[in-house]
mmCIF file with all atom_site columns, C-alpha atoms in Angstrom:
data_model
loop_
_atom_site.group_PDB
_atom_site.id
_atom_site.type_symbol
_atom_site.label_atom_id
_atom_site.label_alt_id
_atom_site.label_comp_id
_atom_site.label_asym_id
_atom_site.label_entity_id
_atom_site.label_seq_id
_atom_site.pdbx_PDB_ins_code
_atom_site.Cartn_x
_atom_site.Cartn_y
_atom_site.Cartn_z
_atom_site.occupancy
_atom_site.B_iso_or_equiv
_atom_site.pdbx_formal_charge
_atom_site.auth_seq_id
_atom_site.auth_comp_id
_atom_site.auth_asym_id
_atom_site.auth_atom_id
_atom_site.pdbx_PDB_model_num
ATOM 1  C CA . MET A 1 1  ? 74.745 69.603 146.897 1.00 79.00 ? 1  MET A CA 1
ATOM 2  C CA . LYS A 1 2  ? 72.429 67.150 148.027 1.00 83.00 ? 2  LYS A CA 1
ATOM 3  C CA . PRO A 1 3  ? 72.295 66.517 152.265 1.00 92.00 ? 3  PRO A CA 1
ATOM 4  C CA . ARG A 1 4  ? 74.448 63.831 153.514 1.00 95.00 ? 4  ARG A CA 1
ATOM 5  C CA . TYR A 1 5  ? 72.587 61.407 156.141 1.00 98.00 ? 5  TYR A CA 1
ATOM 6  C CA . ARG A 1 6  ? 73.635 59.319 158.777 1.00 98.00 ? 6  ARG A CA 1
ATOM 7  C CA . VAL A 1 7  ? 72.784 55.507 158.294 1.00 97.00 ? 7  VAL A CA 1
ATOM 8  C CA . MET A 1 8  ? 73.187 53.665 161.762 1.00 96.00 ? 8  MET A CA 1
ATOM 9  C CA . VAL A 1 9  ? 73.589 49.877 161.338 1.00 94.00 ? 9  VAL A CA 1
ATOM 10 C CA . SER A 1 10 ? 72.130 48.415 164.623 1.00 89.00 ? 10 SER A CA 1
ATOM 11 C CA . ASP A 1 11 ? 73.243 44.800 164.837 1.00 82.00 ? 11 ASP A CA 1
ATOM 12 C CA . GLN A 1 12 ? 76.786 45.948 163.527 1.00 82.00 ? 12 GLN A CA 1
ATOM 13 C CA . GLN A 1 13 ? 77.122 48.947 165.866 1.00 87.00 ? 13 GLN A CA 1
ATOM 14 C CA . THR A 1 14 ? 78.606 50.630 162.906 1.00 92.00 ? 14 THR A CA 1
ATOM 15 C CA . GLU A 1 15 ? 77.601 53.780 160.958 1.00 95.00 ? 15 GLU A CA 1
ATOM 16 C CA . TYR A 1 16 ? 78.771 55.713 158.343 1.00 96.00 ? 16 TYR A CA 1
ATOM 17 C CA . THR A 1 17 ? 77.169 58.602 156.198 1.00 97.00 ? 17 THR A CA 1
ATOM 18 C CA . CYS A 1 18 ? 75.473 58.316 152.612 1.00 97.00 ? 18 CYS A CA 1
ATOM 19 C CA . ARG A 1 19 ? 74.704 61.630 150.220 1.00 97.00 ? 19 ARG A CA 1
ATOM 20 C CA . GLN A 1 20 ? 70.324 61.636 149.370 1.00 96.00 ? 20 GLN A CA 1
ATOM 21 C CA . ASP A 1 21 ? 71.467 60.970 145.619 1.00 96.00 ? 21 ASP A CA 1
ATOM 22 C CA . GLU A 1 22 ? 73.094 57.259 146.264 1.00 96.00 ? 22 GLU A CA 1
ATOM 23 C CA . ASN A 1 23 ? 72.652 54.271 147.243 1.00 97.00 ? 23 ASN A CA 1
ATOM 24 C CA . LEU A 1 24 ? 73.078 52.741 150.711 1.00 97.00 ? 24 LEU A CA 1
ATOM 25 C CA . LEU A 1 25 ? 75.211 49.902 149.386 1.00 97.00 ? 25 LEU A CA 1
ATOM 26 C CA . SER A 1 26 ? 77.490 51.911 147.370 1.00 96.00 ? 26 SER A CA 1
ATOM 27 C CA . GLU A 1 27 ? 78.098 54.439 149.819 1.00 96.00 ? 27 GLU A CA 1
ATOM 28 C CA . ALA A 1 28 ? 78.948 51.679 152.435 1.00 95.00 ? 28 ALA A CA 1
ATOM 29 C CA . LEU A 1 29 ? 81.348 50.022 150.203 1.00 95.00 ? 29 LEU A CA 1
ATOM 30 C CA . ASN A 1 30 ? 83.262 53.224 149.430 1.00 96.00 ? 30 ASN A CA 1
ATOM 31 C CA . GLN A 1 31 ? 83.675 54.189 152.933 1.00 95.00 ? 31 GLN A CA 1
ATOM 32 C CA . GLY A 1 32 ? 84.900 50.651 153.561 1.00 94.00 ? 32 GLY A CA 1
ATOM 33 C CA . ILE A 1 33 ? 81.964 49.511 155.539 1.00 92.00 ? 33 ILE A CA 1
ATOM 34 C CA . ARG A 1 34 ? 81.345 45.444 154.401 1.00 91.00 ? 34 ARG A CA 1
ATOM 35 C CA . ALA A 1 35 ? 78.822 44.686 156.325 1.00 90.00 ? 35 ALA A CA 1
ATOM 36 C CA . ILE A 1 36 ? 75.859 44.569 153.554 1.00 92.00 ? 36 ILE A CA 1
ATOM 37 C CA . LYS A 1 37 ? 76.117 41.935 151.560 1.00 93.00 ? 37 LYS A CA 1
ATOM 38 C CA . ARG A 1 38 ? 76.636 42.914 148.004 1.00 92.00 ? 38 ARG A CA 1
ATOM 39 C CA . GLY A 1 39 ? 75.630 40.764 144.551 1.00 91.00 ? 39 GLY A CA 1
ATOM 40 C CA . CYS A 1 40 ? 73.992 42.004 141.475 1.00 91.00 ? 40 CYS A CA 1
ATOM 41 C CA . LEU A 1 41 ? 74.151 45.681 142.422 1.00 89.00 ? 41 LEU A CA 1
ATOM 42 C CA . GLY A 1 42 ? 70.885 45.988 140.341 1.00 90.00 ? 42 GLY A CA 1
ATOM 43 C CA . GLY A 1 43 ? 68.242 44.936 142.333 1.00 88.00 ? 43 GLY A CA 1
ATOM 44 C CA . GLY A 1 44 ? 67.778 41.264 140.951 1.00 89.00 ? 44 GLY A CA 1
ATOM 45 C CA . CYS A 1 45 ? 69.511 39.488 143.620 1.00 93.00 ? 45 CYS A CA 1
ATOM 46 C CA . GLY A 1 46 ? 68.580 40.423 147.146 1.00 93.00 ? 46 GLY A CA 1
ATOM 47 C CA . PHE A 1 47 ? 71.761 39.804 148.425 1.00 94.00 ? 47 PHE A CA 1
ATOM 48 C CA . CYS A 1 48 ? 72.040 43.098 149.867 1.00 96.00 ? 48 CYS A CA 1
ATOM 49 C CA . LYS A 1 49 ? 68.423 43.245 151.547 1.00 96.00 ? 49 LYS A CA 1
ATOM 50 C CA . VAL A 1 50 ? 68.494 45.106 154.761 1.00 96.00 ? 50 VAL A CA 1
ATOM 51 C CA . ARG A 1 51 ? 65.270 46.497 157.485 1.00 97.00 ? 51 ARG A CA 1
ATOM 52 C CA . VAL A 1 52 ? 64.661 49.925 157.624 1.00 98.00 ? 52 VAL A CA 1
ATOM 53 C CA . GLU A 1 53 ? 63.918 50.495 161.618 1.00 97.00 ? 53 GLU A CA 1
ATOM 54 C CA . SER A 1 54 ? 63.660 54.002 161.307 1.00 97.00 ? 54 SER A CA 1
ATOM 55 C CA . GLY A 1 55 ? 64.095 56.862 158.851 1.00 98.00 ? 55 GLY A CA 1
ATOM 56 C CA . ARG A 1 56 ? 62.254 58.059 155.486 1.00 98.00 ? 56 ARG A CA 1
ATOM 57 C CA . TYR A 1 57 ? 64.128 56.335 152.197 1.00 98.00 ? 57 TYR A CA 1
ATOM 58 C CA . GLU A 1 58 ? 63.221 56.195 148.731 1.00 97.00 ? 58 GLU A CA 1
ATOM 59 C CA . LEU A 1 59 ? 63.400 52.721 147.246 1.00 96.00 ? 59 LEU A CA 1
ATOM 60 C CA . GLY A 1 60 ? 63.729 52.270 143.936 1.00 94.00 ? 60 GLY A CA 1
ATOM 61 C CA . LYS A 1 61 ? 62.772 49.605 141.174 1.00 92.00 ? 61 LYS A CA 1
ATOM 62 C CA . CYS A 1 62 ? 63.845 45.867 142.231 1.00 89.00 ? 62 CYS A CA 1
ATOM 63 C CA . SER A 1 63 ? 62.435 42.470 141.400 1.00 90.00 ? 63 SER A CA 1
ATOM 64 C CA . VAL A 1 64 ? 59.441 40.920 143.180 1.00 92.00 ? 64 VAL A CA 1
ATOM 65 C CA . LYS A 1 65 ? 60.872 37.667 143.240 1.00 94.00 ? 65 LYS A CA 1
ATOM 66 C CA . VAL A 1 66 ? 63.496 39.031 145.939 1.00 95.00 ? 66 VAL A CA 1
ATOM 67 C CA . LEU A 1 67 ? 61.822 42.084 147.459 1.00 95.00 ? 67 LEU A CA 1
ATOM 68 C CA . THR A 1 68 ? 57.875 41.153 147.963 1.00 95.00 ? 68 THR A CA 1
ATOM 69 C CA . PRO A 1 69 ? 55.000 43.450 148.916 1.00 95.00 ? 69 PRO A CA 1
ATOM 70 C CA . GLU A 1 70 ? 54.846 42.120 152.092 1.00 96.00 ? 70 GLU A CA 1
ATOM 71 C CA . GLU A 1 71 ? 58.571 42.727 153.074 1.00 96.00 ? 71 GLU A CA 1
ATOM 72 C CA . LYS A 1 72 ? 58.380 46.213 151.544 1.00 96.00 ? 72 LYS A CA 1
ATOM 73 C CA . GLU A 1 73 ? 55.650 47.057 153.853 1.00 96.00 ? 73 GLU A CA 1
ATOM 74 C CA . ARG A 1 74 ? 57.598 45.547 156.970 1.00 96.00 ? 74 ARG A CA 1
ATOM 75 C CA . GLY A 1 75 ? 60.495 47.865 156.287 1.00 96.00 ? 75 GLY A CA 1
ATOM 76 C CA . TYR A 1 76 ? 62.610 45.534 153.922 1.00 97.00 ? 76 TYR A CA 1
ATOM 77 C CA . VAL A 1 77 ? 64.602 47.015 151.392 1.00 97.00 ? 77 VAL A CA 1
ATOM 78 C CA . LEU A 1 78 ? 67.209 46.270 148.666 1.00 97.00 ? 78 LEU A CA 1
ATOM 79 C CA . ALA A 1 79 ? 70.373 48.412 149.757 1.00 97.00 ? 79 ALA A CA 1
ATOM 80 C CA . CYS A 1 80 ? 71.463 48.953 145.754 1.00 97.00 ? 80 CYS A CA 1
ATOM 81 C CA . ARG A 1 81 ? 67.796 50.466 145.419 1.00 97.00 ? 81 ARG A CA 1
ATOM 82 C CA . THR A 1 82 ? 67.090 52.937 148.028 1.00 97.00 ? 82 THR A CA 1
ATOM 83 C CA . LYS A 1 83 ? 68.307 56.238 148.779 1.00 98.00 ? 83 LYS A CA 1
ATOM 84 C CA . PRO A 1 84 ? 68.020 58.092 152.204 1.00 98.00 ? 84 PRO A CA 1
ATOM 85 C CA . LEU A 1 85 ? 65.713 60.879 152.681 1.00 98.00 ? 85 LEU A CA 1
ATOM 86 C CA . SER A 1 86 ? 66.635 61.244 156.613 1.00 98.00 ? 86 SER A CA 1
ATOM 87 C CA . ASP A 1 87 ? 69.376 59.863 158.914 1.00 98.00 ? 87 ASP A CA 1
ATOM 88 C CA . LEU A 1 88 ? 68.326 55.734 158.931 1.00 98.00 ? 88 LEU A CA 1
ATOM 89 C CA . MET A 1 89 ? 68.514 52.994 161.375 1.00 97.00 ? 89 MET A CA 1
ATOM 90 C CA . ILE A 1 90 ? 68.959 49.848 159.642 1.00 97.00 ? 90 ILE A CA 1
ATOM 91 C CA . ARG A 1 91 ? 69.409 46.077 160.330 1.00 96.00 ? 91 ARG A CA 1
ATOM 92 C CA . ILE A 1 92 ? 71.078 43.609 158.535 1.00 91.00 ? 92 ILE A CA 1
ATOM 93 C CA . GLU A 1 93 ? 69.026 40.084 158.286 1.00 75.00 ? 93 GLU A CA 1
ATOM 94 C CA . LYS A 1 94 ? 71.175 36.759 158.291 1.00 68.00 ? 94 LYS A CA 1
#
């Protein structure tokens, strides 16, 4: 069984758990957390863009039109394409 990690949403003062083999958005939705916007669920729209403030993660393929290399360097990810490798602190940009 894959480990579960805590995902803390810093600007919402909420948290949930996410398995290492699941993405941040689907696990949030499965646990009734609606703080992260959702769109295509495939990495193409950018609605679920969040910034990881701390922790390690794996970012899957996503469109460079919605997540630029500069944003990646600053810690931005698409929640629908991101799997945790440790506990995470994320911030939802408005």
